[in-house]
Amino acid sequence: MEVVILPGSRQIGKLAADAIEALLRHKPGAVLGLATGSSPLPVYDELALRHERDGLDFSSAHAFALDEYVGLPPGHPQSYREVITREFTNRVDIRPENVHTPDGSAEDIPAECRAYEERMQAVGGVDLQLLGVGTDGHIGFNEPGSSLASRTRIKTLIEQTRRDNARFFAGLAEVPHHVVTQGLGTILEARHVVLVATGAQKAPAVRNFVEWPVAAVCPASVLQFHPHATILVDEAAASSLKLADFYRHTYEHKPGWQGL
Ligand code: F6R
């Protein structure tokens, strides 16, 4: 796990976009794993800018969202299908048929979950998975207690997550209780994971998953098993890390050829 502490979200957006740009230039048909929520927005802004300004090409790329609410009607502005389209995929030249989100309104949810995993496998699996982290340590919507080997499935949101996400809805009562999410085992299969966390409210979760033992009570800690996990944090989110100075030193002295 590599922890990179940066001054703010603009720098985080640029560094994550550098990794995605390098991947696309080397493999134009790369498979991107997309997160929703606030954390990845600076990354999407930077990628949209590079597409517009430098012609960064997404026309052969594929994208898979991490998760989707269950019970929102198709087209609901807060469904993750709509959010990912609005915040990212509509702003670049990725083909709409190459953008996948789990169908949270499917009649047969277990069948949809299996089909989602198969769609990911059919294009070769995820090359780079972008992640945020919840204040309770969730990634995707794998809440505390999730199996570290889990696959795409339905999950119940913990009340803290519903409260955290109420800011996107008219009120708490409108936040669904259920979601479909890639599992922790699914996420671990991505070849590179890049997790973005900003703000003091994320500091305890960042400390727990980076420096505490791997445990289902803090689902993001499973990333300690990942051979290529990059954690991009601002100073506030890094403020509880015991080894912060070591992470800074390591990044400052990193050989240039290593990339992210
Ligand atoms: C969203 C997702 C979640 C969020 C997490 C943090 O697709 O999978 O794990 O990344 O809830 O959300 P923000 O970034 O809004 O703080």
mmCIF file of C-alpha atoms and ligand atoms in Angstrom:
data_model
loop_
_atom_site.group_PDB
_atom_site.id
_atom_site.type_symbol
_atom_site.label_atom_id
_atom_site.label_comp_id
_atom_site.label_asym_id
_atom_site.label_seq_id
_atom_site.Cartn_x
_atom_site.Cartn_y
_atom_site.Cartn_z
ATOM 1 C CA MET A 1 0.000 0.000 0.000
ATOM 2 C CA GLU A 2 1.419 3.369 -1.007
ATOM 3 C CA VAL A 3 0.149 6.417 0.898
ATOM 4 C CA VAL A 4 0.629 9.779 -0.835
ATOM 5 C CA ILE A 5 -0.153 12.902 1.199
ATOM 6 C CA LEU A 6 -0.949 15.932 -0.948
ATOM 7 C CA PRO A 7 -1.934 19.527 -0.120
ATOM 8 C CA GLY A 8 -5.493 19.323 -1.440
ATOM 9 C CA SER A 9 -8.055 17.815 -3.773
ATOM 10 C CA ARG A 10 -6.774 19.592 -6.898
ATOM 11 C CA GLN A 11 -3.382 17.888 -6.566
ATOM 12 C CA ILE A 12 -5.101 14.578 -5.781
ATOM 13 C CA GLY A 13 -7.277 14.930 -8.890
ATOM 14 C CA LYS A 14 -4.215 15.575 -11.051
ATOM 15 C CA LEU A 15 -2.188 12.652 -9.701
ATOM 16 C CA ALA A 16 -5.061 10.178 -10.060
ATOM 17 C CA ALA A 17 -5.711 11.530 -13.578
ATOM 18 C CA ASP A 18 -1.991 11.030 -14.389
ATOM 19 C CA ALA A 19 -2.347 7.325 -13.545
ATOM 20 C CA ILE A 20 -5.519 6.998 -15.646
ATOM 21 C CA GLU A 21 -3.971 8.917 -18.544
ATOM 22 C CA ALA A 22 -0.829 6.736 -18.481
ATOM 23 C CA LEU A 23 -3.023 3.627 -18.480
ATOM 24 C CA LEU A 24 -5.152 4.817 -21.427
ATOM 25 C CA ARG A 25 -2.128 5.823 -23.489
ATOM 26 C CA HIS A 26 -0.605 2.386 -22.949
ATOM 27 C CA LYS A 27 -3.927 0.484 -23.248
ATOM 28 C CA PRO A 28 -6.654 2.483 -25.030
ATOM 29 C CA GLY A 29 -9.261 -0.231 -24.330
ATOM 30 C CA ALA A 30 -8.589 -0.149 -20.570
ATOM 31 C CA VAL A 31 -11.337 -1.016 -18.106
ATOM 32 C CA LEU A 32 -11.910 1.700 -15.507
ATOM 33 C CA GLY A 33 -13.694 1.104 -12.215
ATOM 34 C CA LEU A 34 -15.631 4.194 -11.184
ATOM 35 C CA ALA A 35 -16.752 5.421 -7.776
ATOM 36 C CA THR A 36 -19.479 7.967 -7.115
ATOM 37 C CA GLY A 37 -19.793 10.386 -4.163
ATOM 38 C CA SER A 38 -17.772 13.565 -3.633
ATOM 39 C CA SER A 39 -14.227 12.148 -3.402
ATOM 40 C CA PRO A 40 -13.635 11.299 -7.084
ATOM 41 C CA LEU A 41 -15.119 14.550 -8.457
ATOM 42 C CA PRO A 42 -11.742 16.360 -8.775
ATOM 43 C CA VAL A 43 -10.443 13.326 -10.706
ATOM 44 C CA TYR A 44 -13.402 13.458 -13.104
ATOM 45 C CA ASP A 45 -12.985 17.232 -13.520
ATOM 46 C CA GLU A 46 -9.323 16.765 -14.395
ATOM 47 C CA LEU A 47 -10.041 13.929 -16.851
ATOM 48 C CA ALA A 48 -12.786 15.977 -18.538
ATOM 49 C CA LEU A 49 -10.333 18.876 -18.842
ATOM 50 C CA ARG A 50 -7.635 16.648 -20.368
ATOM 51 C CA HIS A 51 -10.162 15.215 -22.816
ATOM 52 C CA GLU A 52 -11.233 18.707 -23.858
ATOM 53 C CA ARG A 53 -7.785 20.301 -23.852
ATOM 54 C CA ASP A 54 -5.436 17.466 -24.858
ATOM 55 C CA GLY A 55 -7.765 15.070 -26.639
ATOM 56 C CA LEU A 56 -7.345 12.334 -24.007
ATOM 57 C CA ASP A 57 -9.181 9.495 -25.707
ATOM 58 C CA PHE A 58 -11.733 7.296 -23.938
ATOM 59 C CA SER A 59 -13.408 6.008 -27.111
ATOM 60 C CA SER A 60 -12.209 2.401 -26.663
ATOM 61 C CA ALA A 61 -12.339 2.362 -22.854
ATOM 62 C CA HIS A 62 -14.864 0.543 -20.692
ATOM 63 C CA ALA A 63 -16.206 1.626 -17.302
ATOM 64 C CA PHE A 64 -17.885 -0.217 -14.444
ATOM 65 C CA ALA A 65 -19.457 1.543 -11.480
ATOM 66 C CA LEU A 66 -18.897 0.148 -8.013
ATOM 67 C CA ASP A 67 -22.455 0.240 -6.827
ATOM 68 C CA GLU A 68 -26.062 1.350 -7.238
ATOM 69 C CA TYR A 69 -29.009 2.066 -4.977
ATOM 70 C CA VAL A 70 -31.838 -0.468 -4.918
ATOM 71 C CA GLY A 71 -35.338 0.931 -5.218
ATOM 72 C CA LEU A 72 -34.709 4.222 -7.034
ATOM 73 C CA PRO A 73 -36.626 4.428 -10.301
ATOM 74 C CA PRO A 74 -34.433 4.404 -13.445
ATOM 75 C CA GLY A 75 -33.498 7.992 -14.279
ATOM 76 C CA HIS A 76 -33.674 9.197 -10.653
ATOM 77 C CA PRO A 77 -31.096 12.022 -10.460
ATOM 78 C CA GLN A 78 -29.331 10.362 -7.493
ATOM 79 C CA SER A 79 -29.162 6.899 -9.020
ATOM 80 C CA TYR A 80 -25.494 6.167 -9.558
ATOM 81 C CA ARG A 81 -26.173 5.546 -13.253
ATOM 82 C CA GLU A 82 -27.272 9.168 -13.550
ATOM 83 C CA VAL A 83 -24.536 10.504 -11.277
ATOM 84 C CA ILE A 84 -21.712 8.781 -13.155
ATOM 85 C CA THR A 85 -23.159 9.931 -16.499
ATOM 86 C CA ARG A 86 -23.526 13.526 -15.332
ATOM 87 C CA GLU A 87 -20.261 13.825 -13.416
ATOM 88 C CA PHE A 88 -18.005 11.923 -15.771
ATOM 89 C CA THR A 89 -18.957 9.800 -18.736
ATOM 90 C CA ASN A 90 -21.005 12.485 -20.549
ATOM 91 C CA ARG A 91 -18.001 14.807 -20.351
ATOM 92 C CA VAL A 92 -15.615 12.500 -22.239
ATOM 93 C CA ASP A 93 -15.945 10.381 -25.395
ATOM 94 C CA ILE A 94 -16.489 6.986 -23.751
ATOM 95 C CA ARG A 95 -19.239 5.080 -25.591
ATOM 96 C CA PRO A 96 -22.468 4.857 -23.559
ATOM 97 C CA GLU A 97 -22.720 1.126 -24.290
ATOM 98 C CA ASN A 98 -19.287 0.672 -22.651
ATOM 99 C CA VAL A 99 -20.463 2.223 -19.365
ATOM 100 C CA HIS A 100 -21.900 -0.282 -16.936
ATOM 101 C CA THR A 101 -23.694 0.131 -13.623
ATOM 102 C CA PRO A 102 -25.453 -2.604 -11.674
ATOM 103 C CA ASP A 103 -29.211 -2.484 -12.250
ATOM 104 C CA GLY A 104 -30.692 -1.752 -8.827
ATOM 105 C CA SER A 105 -34.217 -2.070 -10.186
ATOM 106 C CA ALA A 106 -33.702 -5.571 -11.625
ATOM 107 C CA GLU A 107 -36.452 -8.017 -10.684
ATOM 108 C CA ASP A 108 -33.938 -10.755 -9.973
ATOM 109 C CA ILE A 109 -31.161 -9.005 -8.035
ATOM 110 C CA PRO A 110 -28.943 -12.105 -7.473
ATOM 111 C CA ALA A 111 -29.048 -12.852 -11.230
ATOM 112 C CA GLU A 112 -28.176 -9.221 -12.005
ATOM 113 C CA CYS A 113 -25.218 -9.411 -9.582
ATOM 114 C CA ARG A 114 -23.881 -12.535 -11.270
ATOM 115 C CA ALA A 115 -24.374 -10.995 -14.711
ATOM 116 C CA TYR A 116 -22.525 -7.840 -13.605
ATOM 117 C CA GLU A 117 -19.476 -9.862 -12.579
ATOM 118 C CA GLU A 118 -19.632 -11.730 -15.892
ATOM 119 C CA ARG A 119 -19.753 -8.467 -17.840
ATOM 120 C CA MET A 120 -16.600 -7.326 -16.021
ATOM 121 C CA GLN A 121 -14.822 -10.607 -16.761
ATOM 122 C CA ALA A 122 -15.893 -10.537 -20.419
ATOM 123 C CA VAL A 123 -13.828 -7.382 -21.031
ATOM 124 C CA GLY A 124 -10.822 -8.705 -19.096
ATOM 125 C CA GLY A 125 -11.450 -7.337 -15.591
ATOM 126 C CA VAL A 126 -10.844 -3.886 -14.142
ATOM 127 C CA ASP A 127 -7.444 -2.297 -14.833
ATOM 128 C CA LEU A 128 -7.766 0.666 -12.480
ATOM 129 C CA GLN A 129 -10.403 0.972 -9.774
ATOM 130 C CA LEU A 130 -11.069 4.387 -8.313
ATOM 131 C CA LEU A 131 -12.384 4.284 -4.734
ATOM 132 C CA GLY A 132 -13.604 6.614 -2.008
ATOM 133 C CA VAL A 133 -13.945 5.505 1.607
ATOM 134 C CA GLY A 134 -16.900 5.940 3.939
ATOM 135 C CA THR A 135 -16.533 7.416 7.415
ATOM 136 C CA ASP A 136 -17.162 3.867 8.708
ATOM 137 C CA GLY A 137 -14.417 2.415 6.487
ATOM 138 C CA HIS A 138 -16.644 1.069 3.707
ATOM 139 C CA ILE A 139 -15.446 0.808 0.106
ATOM 140 C CA GLY A 140 -18.092 0.363 -2.550
ATOM 141 C CA PHE A 141 -20.999 -0.161 -0.220
ATOM 142 C CA ASN A 142 -19.331 -2.964 1.687
ATOM 143 C CA GLU A 143 -20.318 -1.950 5.168
ATOM 144 C CA PRO A 144 -18.570 -3.142 8.363
ATOM 145 C CA GLY A 145 -18.902 -6.901 8.697
ATOM 146 C CA SER A 146 -18.748 -7.525 4.944
ATOM 147 C CA SER A 147 -16.978 -10.704 3.974
ATOM 148 C CA LEU A 148 -13.457 -9.950 2.821
ATOM 149 C CA ALA A 149 -14.077 -12.435 -0.020
ATOM 150 C CA SER A 150 -17.492 -11.050 -1.039
ATOM 151 C CA ARG A 151 -18.709 -10.679 -4.625
ATOM 152 C CA THR A 152 -21.290 -8.331 -6.139
ATOM 153 C CA ARG A 153 -24.483 -8.626 -4.080
ATOM 154 C CA ILE A 154 -27.214 -6.711 -2.262
ATOM 155 C CA LYS A 155 -26.252 -4.988 1.000
ATOM 156 C CA THR A 156 -28.081 -3.002 3.662
ATOM 157 C CA LEU A 157 -26.676 0.454 4.363
ATOM 158 C CA ILE A 158 -25.665 1.277 7.911
ATOM 159 C CA GLU A 159 -27.501 4.333 9.303
ATOM 160 C CA GLN A 160 -24.284 6.414 9.413
ATOM 161 C CA THR A 161 -23.888 5.961 5.639
ATOM 162 C CA ARG A 162 -27.533 6.895 5.026
ATOM 163 C CA ARG A 163 -27.001 10.031 7.114
ATOM 164 C CA ASP A 164 -23.728 10.827 5.291
ATOM 165 C CA ASN A 165 -25.502 10.495 1.929
ATOM 166 C CA ALA A 166 -28.665 12.381 2.916
ATOM 167 C CA ARG A 167 -26.954 15.548 1.623
ATOM 168 C CA PHE A 168 -27.614 14.309 -1.930
ATOM 169 C CA PHE A 169 -31.346 13.761 -1.291
ATOM 170 C CA ALA A 170 -34.248 15.928 -0.091
ATOM 171 C CA GLY A 171 -33.972 14.249 3.327
ATOM 172 C CA LEU A 172 -32.866 11.135 5.200
ATOM 173 C CA ALA A 173 -36.175 9.357 4.569
ATOM 174 C CA GLU A 174 -35.458 9.389 0.822
ATOM 175 C CA VAL A 175 -32.100 7.593 1.092
ATOM 176 C CA PRO A 176 -32.607 3.942 0.127
ATOM 177 C CA HIS A 177 -31.795 1.244 2.669
ATOM 178 C CA HIS A 178 -30.410 -1.202 0.116
ATOM 179 C CA VAL A 179 -27.727 -1.155 -2.541
ATOM 180 C CA VAL A 180 -26.043 -3.493 -4.983
ATOM 181 C CA THR A 181 -22.275 -3.301 -4.632
ATOM 182 C CA GLN A 182 -19.201 -4.993 -5.986
ATOM 183 C CA GLY A 183 -17.823 -7.173 -3.216
ATOM 184 C CA LEU A 184 -14.477 -6.807 -1.488
ATOM 185 C CA GLY A 185 -13.246 -9.897 -3.351
ATOM 186 C CA THR A 186 -14.370 -8.278 -6.614
ATOM 187 C CA ILE A 187 -12.559 -5.027 -5.836
ATOM 188 C CA LEU A 188 -9.374 -6.903 -4.909
ATOM 189 C CA GLU A 189 -9.232 -8.323 -8.443
ATOM 190 C CA ALA A 190 -8.732 -4.877 -10.009
ATOM 191 C CA ARG A 191 -5.120 -4.650 -11.157
ATOM 192 C CA HIS A 192 -4.553 -1.237 -9.545
ATOM 193 C CA VAL A 193 -6.741 0.470 -6.944
ATOM 194 C CA VAL A 194 -6.533 4.201 -6.311
ATOM 195 C CA LEU A 195 -8.402 5.377 -3.206
ATOM 196 C CA VAL A 196 -9.052 9.077 -2.671
ATOM 197 C CA ALA A 197 -9.926 10.542 0.759
ATOM 198 C CA THR A 198 -10.131 14.195 1.755
ATOM 199 C CA GLY A 199 -11.212 16.111 4.847
ATOM 200 C CA ALA A 200 -10.865 15.613 8.597
ATOM 201 C CA GLN A 201 -14.054 13.535 8.783
ATOM 202 C CA LYS A 202 -12.185 10.766 6.921
ATOM 203 C CA ALA A 203 -9.109 10.798 9.199
ATOM 204 C CA PRO A 204 -10.248 8.014 11.594
ATOM 205 C CA ALA A 205 -11.267 5.703 8.731
ATOM 206 C CA VAL A 206 -7.961 6.345 6.922
ATOM 207 C CA ARG A 207 -5.943 5.564 10.061
ATOM 208 C CA ASN A 208 -7.967 2.409 10.694
ATOM 209 C CA PHE A 209 -7.687 0.909 7.241
ATOM 210 C CA VAL A 210 -4.063 1.908 6.565
ATOM 211 C CA GLU A 211 -2.447 1.221 9.928
ATOM 212 C CA TRP A 212 -4.716 -1.045 11.937
ATOM 213 C CA PRO A 213 -5.072 -4.788 11.449
ATOM 214 C CA VAL A 214 -7.127 -6.145 8.571
ATOM 215 C CA ALA A 215 -10.642 -6.745 9.856
ATOM 216 C CA ALA A 216 -14.133 -6.946 8.401
ATOM 217 C CA VAL A 217 -15.196 -4.235 10.844
ATOM 218 C CA CYS A 218 -13.145 -1.837 8.678
ATOM 219 C CA PRO A 219 -13.757 -3.144 5.137
ATOM 220 C CA ALA A 220 -11.187 -0.879 3.401
ATOM 221 C CA SER A 221 -8.450 -2.598 5.457
ATOM 222 C CA VAL A 222 -8.711 -5.483 2.978
ATOM 223 C CA LEU A 223 -6.677 -3.267 0.629
ATOM 224 C CA GLN A 224 -3.640 -4.207 2.753
ATOM 225 C CA PHE A 225 -3.791 -7.482 0.807
ATOM 226 C CA HIS A 226 -3.788 -5.736 -2.567
ATOM 227 C CA PRO A 227 -0.441 -5.821 -4.402
ATOM 228 C CA HIS A 228 -0.953 -2.394 -5.994
ATOM 229 C CA ALA A 229 -3.038 -0.042 -3.842
ATOM 230 C CA THR A 230 -2.431 3.709 -3.951
ATOM 231 C CA ILE A 231 -3.994 5.875 -1.254
ATOM 232 C CA LEU A 232 -4.228 9.591 -2.094
ATOM 233 C CA VAL A 233 -5.095 11.760 0.918
ATOM 234 C CA ASP A 234 -5.025 15.438 1.789
ATOM 235 C CA GLU A 235 -3.388 16.708 4.985
ATOM 236 C CA ALA A 236 -6.677 16.644 6.926
ATOM 237 C CA ALA A 237 -7.495 13.035 6.016
ATOM 238 C CA ALA A 238 -3.881 12.087 6.836
ATOM 239 C CA SER A 239 -3.909 13.838 10.207
ATOM 240 C CA SER A 240 -4.292 10.658 12.323
ATOM 241 C CA LEU A 241 -1.687 8.578 10.503
ATOM 242 C CA LYS A 242 1.122 7.476 12.804
ATOM 243 C CA LEU A 243 3.636 7.026 9.984
ATOM 244 C CA ALA A 244 2.698 10.178 8.025
ATOM 245 C CA ASP A 245 6.299 11.449 7.964
ATOM 246 C CA PHE A 246 7.533 8.140 6.634
ATOM 247 C CA TYR A 247 4.915 8.179 3.826
ATOM 248 C CA ARG A 248 5.986 11.727 2.901
ATOM 249 C CA HIS A 249 9.675 10.774 2.926
ATOM 250 C CA THR A 250 9.054 7.684 0.818
ATOM 251 C CA TYR A 251 7.080 9.585 -1.813
ATOM 252 C CA GLU A 252 9.636 12.424 -1.972
ATOM 253 C CA HIS A 253 12.422 9.919 -2.625
ATOM 254 C CA LYS A 254 10.508 7.646 -4.963
ATOM 255 C CA PRO A 255 12.389 6.789 -8.168
ATOM 256 C CA GLY A 256 10.759 8.710 -11.042
ATOM 257 C CA TRP A 257 10.521 5.617 -13.259
ATOM 258 C CA GLN A 258 8.186 3.911 -10.785
ATOM 259 C CA GLY A 259 5.106 6.015 -11.557
ATOM 260 C CA LEU A 260 2.062 5.582 -9.374
HETATM 261 C C1 F6R B 1 -19.628 5.375 -4.013
HETATM 262 C C2 F6R B 1 -18.986 4.488 -3.082
HETATM 263 C C3 F6R B 1 -18.736 4.867 -1.668
HETATM 264 C C4 F6R B 1 -18.132 6.256 -1.517
HETATM 265 C C5 F6R B 1 -17.985 6.601 -0.034
HETATM 266 C C6 F6R B 1 -17.385 7.970 0.176
HETATM 267 O O1 F6R B 1 -19.724 4.768 -5.301
HETATM 268 O O2 F6R B 1 -18.703 3.406 -3.458
HETATM 269 O O3 F6R B 1 -17.863 3.921 -1.095
HETATM 270 O O4 F6R B 1 -16.894 6.297 -2.157
HETATM 271 O O5 F6R B 1 -19.228 6.541 0.572
HETATM 272 O O6 F6R B 1 -18.277 8.922 -0.306
HETATM 273 P P1 F6R B 1 -17.830 10.452 -0.453
HETATM 274 O O7 F6R B 1 -16.752 10.468 -1.472
HETATM 275 O O8 F6R B 1 -19.070 11.162 -0.933
HETATM 276 O O9 F6R B 1 -17.372 10.882 0.880
#
